[in-house]
Each structure stands twice: as structure tokens, then as C-alpha cells.
Amino acid sequence: MTTTQNDKEKGIIAALITAFGDREDPPSRTEIQDKAKEIAPILGYHGDLNDVIVTAETIIPSRMNAGVSLVDIEAAHDEDWIRKREISSTYADAYADYLRSENWHPTIINTLLNDDGAKILGLLQDPTSEGTWNRRGLVIGHVQSGKTANYMGVIAKAADAGYRFIIVIAGIHNNLRKQTQERIDEGFIGRSSDPSNRVNIGVGLNTGYPHPATLTNINDDFNENTAARMGWQLNDFSKPIILVIKKNVRTLDALHKWLKAMNAQGDGRISDVPMLMIDDEADNASINTNKDDINPTRTNAAIRTILGLFTKSCYVGYTATPFANIFINPDAYDPEAREELFPKDFIFSLDAPSTYFGPDKVFLDVATSGVVLGRIDDCEEYLPFSHKNGTPVTELPPSLYRALNQFIVARAIRNLRGQARKHCSMLINVSRFVSVQKEVKGFISLRVEKLHEAVKANYMMTEEVSAKNYYMAGLRAAFDGEYAGSGYSWEEVKKALLEVFEHLRTYVVNSKSEEVLNYRKYERDGIGLTAIAIGGLSLSRGLTIEGLTISYMYRNTRMYDTLMQMGRWFGYRPGFEDICRVYLPEGSINWYSHIARASEELRQQIRRMRKVGLSPKDFGLYVQSHPDSLLVTAANKMRGGERVTLNQNFTGKLVESTLLPLDTRINAENEFLIEEYWRKQFGGVIQDTSQKSWFIPDVDVEIIEEFLTRFKSHKDAILPKSWAVEYLQAIAGQFPKGDVLLISKGRDEESNFRLGVQYRTAKDATSDGWRLSGYRLASRGDEKLGLNEEQLSQAEALAAEDEKSKSKKPSDFHYRVVRNKPLLMLHVLEPTENSDFAGCRVPAWGISYPDGLYRTQIEVVANRVWVEKMYGALDDDPDAEDDYDE
């Protein structure tokens, strides 16, 4: 396909967006199809319109709410400075034009530049203002949701306002730095930085575009010798200067040296050049590693020294998780660097567009997660979590071969949908070691070859003949099991299989790879690459895998930033979201689900804290004392049996017993305890909710504390129960009463004081204990029980105000807020899918706390041994990571 045809397709999509973009109700496929057929001949396009229609169908209804900021209201800063000055919009307008040419929806461009971009610029300092100043902020986005597009909008607007020196720190790997450089070239510089092909691209296609200067290119990071030979000084340029560099001590030190030697004045500082630093993936180089070049304390200290050279500087970190290291990992900073980089001035939480394929769809929405997720339960015997560098790989697990079959079939379906010129990728992340990754590639390449041979011999054969071939039977099983509802028959898909192999390539993606995964090379020839990417850390941090359709990851980590970054499968999947699949071990699925809920709760807290006038420092302290920050602290700070003291805050949280004993004596005693307090009505008056519970309002908190103290826990869950009780005691002065819910599925026929069981999967349960799936006990909506009509209306109003709530239906958090008192929930579970424990009755408890107690904390003591018993092994050993740039 020629570039002209590609431009014509983009033109048709742009015209369709213009035609339907303002409609409240999305147009039907037939309407889009008819309009596309009408537009195509006008633009001289006579090709297949299928992909054009599918793409437009996805883009047209997409919307994005503006982000939310949390600022230090005590600080003397005027956010409206951008409206009080006449600021040109040369760079911002060019960037908006570029996004339109790439078929971005006008409302999303508007949110990106005029809402979020303008707000973030306003939170920075006016670059023309006098004196010495620094501003520090943090932008919280979502993995693969468009953070790069956001900060490129901020860069464009900052350049228009007068920021003259801009540094973008783009992770710790060369391939990620190169990817970021390419995007900056297109969206801001306007010229390819490829030394062999210095042509105008992206924004630079606008006539008269004022190209910014750069001292880096797609091949080379900042180099002090090259810069010194050029003899440039920052003041030599009338246009902005931008650098895209790695978060690497050597690079940062070299930049500092050059800046000081060539630009600093008598006092050793640069006083006349307003500087903006964007730290993309601010949690990068955050693993607690001893590798000097990416040691977090050293890298962050080097960033601080560069900022310290400028009398006028702004630093904005970008992160995909509210559990940012600046809040919860003091070990990643020396005291001066932490003080310097802490987002004292603002935190800005971005929304994701409605078309974002994110954690909610993959892990929390029961309807979609049931389709997307597959469980890996056979990898340990082939390639265990814990293996050493050089471990021989004798074979790959059957589940990986099944995932590969699905990838081949999924690519054929995408081709049938008119997406043959779009990239399509599979991700395989099963080892951090380059040597093992290469062995995995060998097995995958061999299997691809066998599949290719089988397809070539059978794709035109009758089903009776082709079904006898082992590899064809595997492809057919993949179709029947996953894609029978894709809109195509097996016969249609089978005939399309051969085309899949034409541009299929297998890559090992790491910092030492000889062959680079380069989608751009294929785009220039109008080809959609079919890529199988095998790797470790490079695949886990920032690198975009284009058209990711099948993901297979068997890695062991409990680190928030590491695990969320490994989620390369999040992003945008226009026209193929329904055929995407993600394969993970059960433990990772549970942990991702937990992280997704916790992260969304923290984003909600940003909005609530803004309403009550709290500051970024308050949010930082709250995150630091969030129960889940304990795990990050454990991985970074605790050594062996070392005990550490931490602050914990349970405000607005639901704390549950999710590690349960399977000892019949303990469970029987807990059931007797429930009956004892039930008969006494917990000192209150029972109300039957006529749903699935008995409700006892306004129980003395002392009685709830007494009950929990007597309730027997799993031996490794005694500490969290004691903390739950301690937090109740800490807030008892403000909340002397709480509610109790006895949650029952049906009525037990044996006794009036026995709860009906709720069934939960217990595949991995053993006599040592049962860790609940998703670390979750209560069902969605349980906290609604017992609320009166007025409270239910208040919860609905809160949900309606919540810009992040797509459905506008109240969540358990909204119910928690309007209840405004502690709530004890009691359950009895029965394990399923495990014959060893069939018929067992297992009592469990959960307690939710009222919101708004941001400064009420308790002190807890824990160690790594306990944390790993409670939650499983915390992490791969970061020092053993074999994939980093030397």
C-alpha cells in the first residue's frame, strides 16, 4: 500500500469523525459504512473500506474527561498567569494539527491541550517571571493510556510560553529512549533525527514551522564530547532546545558537566534560561538495585544536581501508578533529592479515554475479564518462577503453545477485518535472563516453522483432511475455544492463515538484542508487521508493543510499579479488542485485580482531598501510610527478618480476612462465636434487609473490637486483624458506633443462627491455608446493604458527580462514604473446585472504615518474612536482572 493510499484512508476517517463526532448517540455501523462509501470516491480512494469503518467506529464515540489537580493552596502561585499573558500557540497548534492528521477525536485533542495541557502549564511557573524559582509536580496517568501525548502537549504549550531548555528523561533502556525520541521528533521537533534521513515529519510538515534544536537523535543519547565540539551554548538559540536522555548516571553526569562548563555563570548557576524537565516513567530506575548506573539513589541525586544548576526550573514526574516511589520508597532518594523532587506544588491525575483497554476491563469487570484472561497453571514444571541465568530450557509449556496458536488465528481474523496493514504482536515474558529468552525464541521459532509448513500444506484442504494434521488441529481448537464468535467461520479463517506467516518475525527484545523490533521500518513500506516479542525488563518498562493481541507473562513480582508496567496489554485496541487475550498465573491475576482496585481508590482520594483543600504533601503522607505501601517498603527496606515500624491509615478502606484457615476446629469455634454474638444481637437490634443479610445498626465499637479480638485467624493473618482492631480504637472517639452485617446466601436450614454459605473457588488451597482469589472477600454491592433511602440517594449523587465513574452507578466506596461509620461484615464461605475441602464451612470477616480520616494513623511493626507469608514471594531479585543497558 502506498503512502498516498494511507493518507486517503486517514482522510476518510477524519471526514467520518467530523461528520459524526458531535453526536450524543454513536452512529450505527451502517451509517458509518454509508457515509464512508460516499466520501471515498471524493478523495479518490477505491480500496477496501472495512478497516476504515472499524477504526472510525471505535474513535467516534471516544471521550475523555479533564484531569483533576491537587495543589498547595497555601503557596503563592497564580495558576491564571497563562490567561493574563499573550502567549503564542505556534507549537501547540501544530501539535493539534498533527493529532488531527493521526485521526485523534477532536474532543480528546481539546481535553489534552486546552483542558489538561493548559491546567498543567498553569501549575508551572510563568517562564518570564523574575527571580529564582522552582516548581515540582507529579502527573499520574494509566499504563499505555497516552501519557506521552499528554506531556508532548505540555512541552508544546511550555515552548510557546517561553521555556527554552527542555529535558525529557525516558527510562533506562536505549530502545525506550529511541522510541521517545521518535515521538518527540514527530510531535515537537518536526524533523527526523535519524542522521541518515533528516527529513521533515509530523508537525514539521506545516509550512514555516520553527523547528526546535536538539542535541540527541534516534541513535545517540546525549554525549558531552559531541556537544562540546559543537561549541553551543543555550543562549545561542532563539528557539527551544530539547534533549531526550536515558535515566542513567553516566548520561546525567555528562549533561551536568557540559551545562556547568558551557553555560553556568560566575556563581556556577544558569540564571537566564527557564528550564522544564519531564521525567517520563518517574518510577523508572526505582528497583533497589546495586547496579551503579541505574541505582535509584544515584540517578535521582544526579537529576537534583542538574535542576540545581538552574535558577528557574520546573520538574514534572510522570507515573502510571498513584503508588509512586516519591511517596513510598524513601530508599530511592538521598534526603536532598527527595526534598528536591517531591511534588510539593501539584499532583495532577489524568483521566483515560473511554476507549482505553485498561485494568478495569481486564481484571475487574466480570463480563470482560472472563473473556480476556487465561490462567497459566503448567509453566512451573517447564520454566519455574525462580530459575538461574543459563538454565537450560528443554521444552515450553503447552499453555504457551496454545497461546501461540491463538495468536496465529487472531492475526488471520484481523486480516479478514481489513487490518492486514496494521501491526499485530504477541508478548512473551517468562524470564529476566537474556540467555533463557534466546532459548525460548528457539522453541517458538521452531513451532512457527512447523505451523507454517502445516498451514501451507492444508489451508486449502477439506476439513476432513486438514483435521488429521496435529498443528492444524491445534489451530482449529484455538478458533473453536476462543474465536468462534469473531464473525467468521473456521473455513474463512483457515483460508486466511497462510497470509499470517508472510510478515511474521520473532524477536528477543532486550538491551543486548542484535535485531531491533522496528515497526517504523515496516510502516514505511506499507506493511503490517506480525511480531512475536520475547523479553524481560525491556518489555516491562514503557516500550510500546504495537497492535498487542496476545500476552503471555509468567513472572513473579508484587511490586506495584513493576507489575503495572509489565501490563503492556493495556492501551487501545481499535477493531480487535474482542480478540485480545492475556495469560497470567493465578497469583498475578489476583494481584493485578487488587492493584487495580487500590489504584482507583487512590485516584478517588485525590478528588476528595481536592474538595476539602488538602495539599500534595497530605496525599503523599496518605499514600505512604496506605496499607498496600507496606509491600513496597517490604521489598525495598526489609532485609531477612529485620523488623520495621510503619504508619498505616485505613480511612475509606475495606480490610478483610483473605488468608483463611482450613482447620475444622478453628472454623467451628468461629461459627460458635458468630452464633453467640448473633443471639445477643451484638448489643443492638437486628433488622432483616429482605435481601441476603441481617443488619444491626449502631453497635458499640467496643463490642465489634471484642468480637474481632476473639475471632481466630490464620496464623499468618493475626497481625492484620490486630491492626484492624487498633484502627477501630484510634477512631472510636469520633466514631463510637458501627454497623454489623451478617451476610448470608439463603437461610441455613439447620439453625436460625447459621449463615448460608457463599461459594468461592479454592483451586490452590491446601491444609496450610486458603488465599482468596483477587484478595477479595465481599461481593460488589455488599456495602449497600442496610443503607436507608436517603443514604442510597446520596451514594447515587456522589457517583453522578464522579467523573471517573463511566456507569454513574455507585461503587462500594460511595456506599462507604455515605455510611460514615465503621461496618463489620461477616461471611461463611464454602470452597469449590477442590475436593479436599468440599463441604467445609469457613467463617470470614471484613471491616470498612469511614472516609476523610487522612491524618489518623496507627504504628505497625512487620518484617519481610511475615509479608511473604501473607502475600507470597515479593519479587524477582532485581540485581539478577540481565536486561539493562551497560
CSV table of N, CA and C in Angstrom, one decimal, residues 172 283-292 294-300 325 328-334 537 541 557 559 561-562 631-640 642 864 875-881:
chain,number,residue,atom,x,y,z
A,172,ILE,N,15.3,3.7,31.3
A,172,ILE,CA,16.7,3.2,31.5
A,172,ILE,C,17.2,2.4,30.3
A,283,ASP,N,9.0,6.4,38.0
A,283,ASP,CA,9.4,5.3,38.9
A,283,ASP,C,10.5,4.4,38.3
A,284,ASN,N,10.9,4.8,37.1
A,284,ASN,CA,12.0,4.0,36.4
A,284,ASN,C,13.3,4.2,37.2
A,285,ALA,N,14.1,3.2,37.1
A,285,ALA,CA,15.4,3.1,37.9
A,285,ALA,C,15.0,3.1,39.4
A,286,SER,N,13.9,2.5,39.7
A,286,SER,CA,13.4,2.6,41.1
A,286,SER,C,13.6,1.3,41.8
A,287,ILE,N,13.9,0.2,41.1
A,287,ILE,CA,14.2,-1.0,41.7
A,287,ILE,C,15.4,-0.9,42.6
A,288,ASN,N,15.5,-1.5,43.7
A,288,ASN,CA,16.5,-1.3,44.7
A,288,ASN,C,17.7,-2.1,44.3
A,289,THR,N,18.4,-1.7,43.3
A,289,THR,CA,19.5,-2.4,42.6
A,289,THR,C,20.9,-1.9,43.0
A,290,ASN,N,21.9,-2.8,43.0
A,290,ASN,CA,23.2,-2.3,43.2
A,290,ASN,C,24.0,-1.9,42.0
A,291,LYS,N,23.3,-2.0,40.8
A,291,LYS,CA,24.0,-1.6,39.6
A,291,LYS,C,24.2,-0.1,39.6
A,292,ASP,N,25.4,0.3,39.6
A,292,ASP,CA,25.7,1.7,39.8
A,292,ASP,C,25.0,2.7,38.8
A,294,ILE,N,22.2,2.5,37.2
A,294,ILE,CA,20.8,2.7,37.3
A,294,ILE,C,20.3,2.7,38.8
A,295,ASN,N,21.3,2.8,39.7
A,295,ASN,CA,21.0,2.8,41.1
A,295,ASN,C,20.0,4.0,41.4
A,296,PRO,N,18.9,3.8,42.0
A,296,PRO,CA,17.9,4.9,42.1
A,296,PRO,C,18.4,6.1,42.9
A,297,THR,N,19.2,5.8,44.0
A,297,THR,CA,19.6,6.9,44.8
A,297,THR,C,20.6,7.8,44.0
A,298,ARG,N,21.5,7.2,43.2
A,298,ARG,CA,22.4,8.0,42.4
A,298,ARG,C,21.7,8.7,41.2
A,299,THR,N,20.8,8.0,40.5
A,299,THR,CA,20.1,8.7,39.4
A,299,THR,C,19.3,9.9,39.9
A,300,ASN,N,18.6,9.7,41.0
A,300,ASN,CA,17.8,10.8,41.5
A,300,ASN,C,18.6,11.9,42.0
A,325,ASN,N,7.0,6.1,43.7
A,325,ASN,CA,8.2,5.9,44.6
A,325,ASN,C,8.5,7.1,45.4
A,328,ILE,N,6.5,6.4,48.5
A,328,ILE,CA,6.6,5.2,49.3
A,328,ILE,C,7.9,4.5,49.4
A,329,ASN,N,8.9,5.1,48.7
A,329,ASN,CA,10.2,4.4,48.6
A,329,ASN,C,11.3,5.4,48.9
A,330,PRO,N,11.5,5.8,50.2
A,330,PRO,CA,12.5,6.7,50.6
A,330,PRO,C,13.9,6.3,50.2
A,331,ASP,N,14.1,4.9,50.1
A,331,ASP,CA,15.4,4.4,49.8
A,331,ASP,C,15.9,4.8,48.4
A,332,ALA,N,15.0,5.2,47.5
A,332,ALA,CA,15.3,5.5,46.2
A,332,ALA,C,15.9,6.9,46.1
A,333,TYR,N,16.0,7.6,47.2
A,333,TYR,CA,16.4,9.0,47.1
A,333,TYR,C,17.4,9.3,48.3
A,334,ASP,N,18.4,10.1,48.1
A,334,ASP,CA,19.1,10.7,49.3
A,334,ASP,C,18.2,11.8,49.8
A,537,LEU,N,12.8,-7.2,31.1
A,537,LEU,CA,12.7,-5.8,31.6
A,537,LEU,C,12.3,-4.8,30.6
A,541,ARG,N,8.9,-2.1,30.8
A,541,ARG,CA,9.0,-0.7,31.1
A,541,ARG,C,8.8,0.2,29.9
A,557,THR,N,6.3,-11.1,40.8
A,557,THR,CA,6.6,-9.8,41.4
A,557,THR,C,5.3,-9.3,42.2
A,559,MET,N,5.7,-6.0,43.2
A,559,MET,CA,6.0,-4.6,43.3
A,559,MET,C,5.0,-3.8,42.4
A,561,ASP,N,4.9,-0.7,41.0
A,561,ASP,CA,5.3,-0.1,39.7
A,561,ASP,C,5.8,-1.1,38.7
A,562,THR,N,6.5,-2.2,39.2
A,562,THR,CA,7.0,-3.2,38.2
A,562,THR,C,5.8,-3.9,37.6
A,631,LEU,N,3.9,-3.4,51.3
A,631,LEU,CA,4.5,-4.4,50.4
A,631,LEU,C,5.7,-3.8,49.7
A,632,VAL,N,5.6,-2.5,49.2
A,632,VAL,CA,6.7,-1.9,48.5
A,632,VAL,C,7.8,-1.7,49.5
A,633,THR,N,7.5,-1.2,50.7
A,633,THR,CA,8.5,-1.0,51.7
A,633,THR,C,9.2,-2.3,52.0
A,634,ALA,N,8.4,-3.3,52.1
A,634,ALA,CA,9.0,-4.6,52.4
A,634,ALA,C,10.0,-5.0,51.4
A,635,ALA,N,9.8,-4.9,50.2
A,635,ALA,CA,10.7,-5.3,49.1
A,635,ALA,C,11.9,-4.4,49.1
A,636,ASN,N,11.8,-3.1,49.5
A,636,ASN,CA,12.9,-2.2,49.3
A,636,ASN,C,13.7,-2.1,50.6
A,637,LYS,N,13.1,-2.3,51.8
A,637,LYS,CA,13.7,-1.9,53.0
A,637,LYS,C,14.0,-3.1,53.9
A,638,MET,N,13.1,-4.0,54.0
A,638,MET,CA,13.3,-5.1,54.9
A,638,MET,C,14.3,-6.1,54.4
A,639,ARG,N,15.2,-6.5,55.3
A,639,ARG,CA,16.2,-7.5,54.9
A,639,ARG,C,16.1,-8.7,55.8
A,640,GLY,N,15.8,-9.9,55.2
A,640,GLY,CA,15.6,-11.1,56.1
A,640,GLY,C,14.6,-10.9,57.1
A,642,GLU,N,14.6,-8.5,59.5
A,642,GLU,CA,14.6,-7.2,60.0
A,642,GLU,C,13.2,-6.6,60.2
A,864,ARG,N,9.9,-8.7,56.5
A,864,ARG,CA,9.7,-9.3,55.1
A,864,ARG,C,9.2,-10.7,55.2
A,875,ASP,N,9.2,-10.5,45.0
A,875,ASP,CA,9.7,-10.0,43.8
A,875,ASP,C,10.8,-10.9,43.2
A,876,ASP,N,11.1,-10.9,41.9
A,876,ASP,CA,12.3,-11.3,41.4
A,876,ASP,C,13.4,-10.5,42.0
A,877,ASP,N,14.6,-11.1,42.1
A,877,ASP,CA,15.8,-10.4,42.6
A,877,ASP,C,16.2,-9.4,41.6
A,878,PRO,N,16.1,-8.1,41.8
A,878,PRO,CA,16.4,-7.1,40.8
A,878,PRO,C,17.9,-7.1,40.4
A,879,ASP,N,18.7,-7.5,41.3
A,879,ASP,CA,20.2,-7.5,41.0
A,879,ASP,C,20.5,-8.6,40.0
A,880,ALA,N,19.6,-9.6,39.9
A,880,ALA,CA,19.8,-10.7,38.9
A,880,ALA,C,19.3,-10.3,37.5
A,881,GLU,N,18.6,-9.2,37.4
A,881,GLU,CA,18.0,-8.8,36.1
A,881,GLU,C,19.1,-8.7,35.1
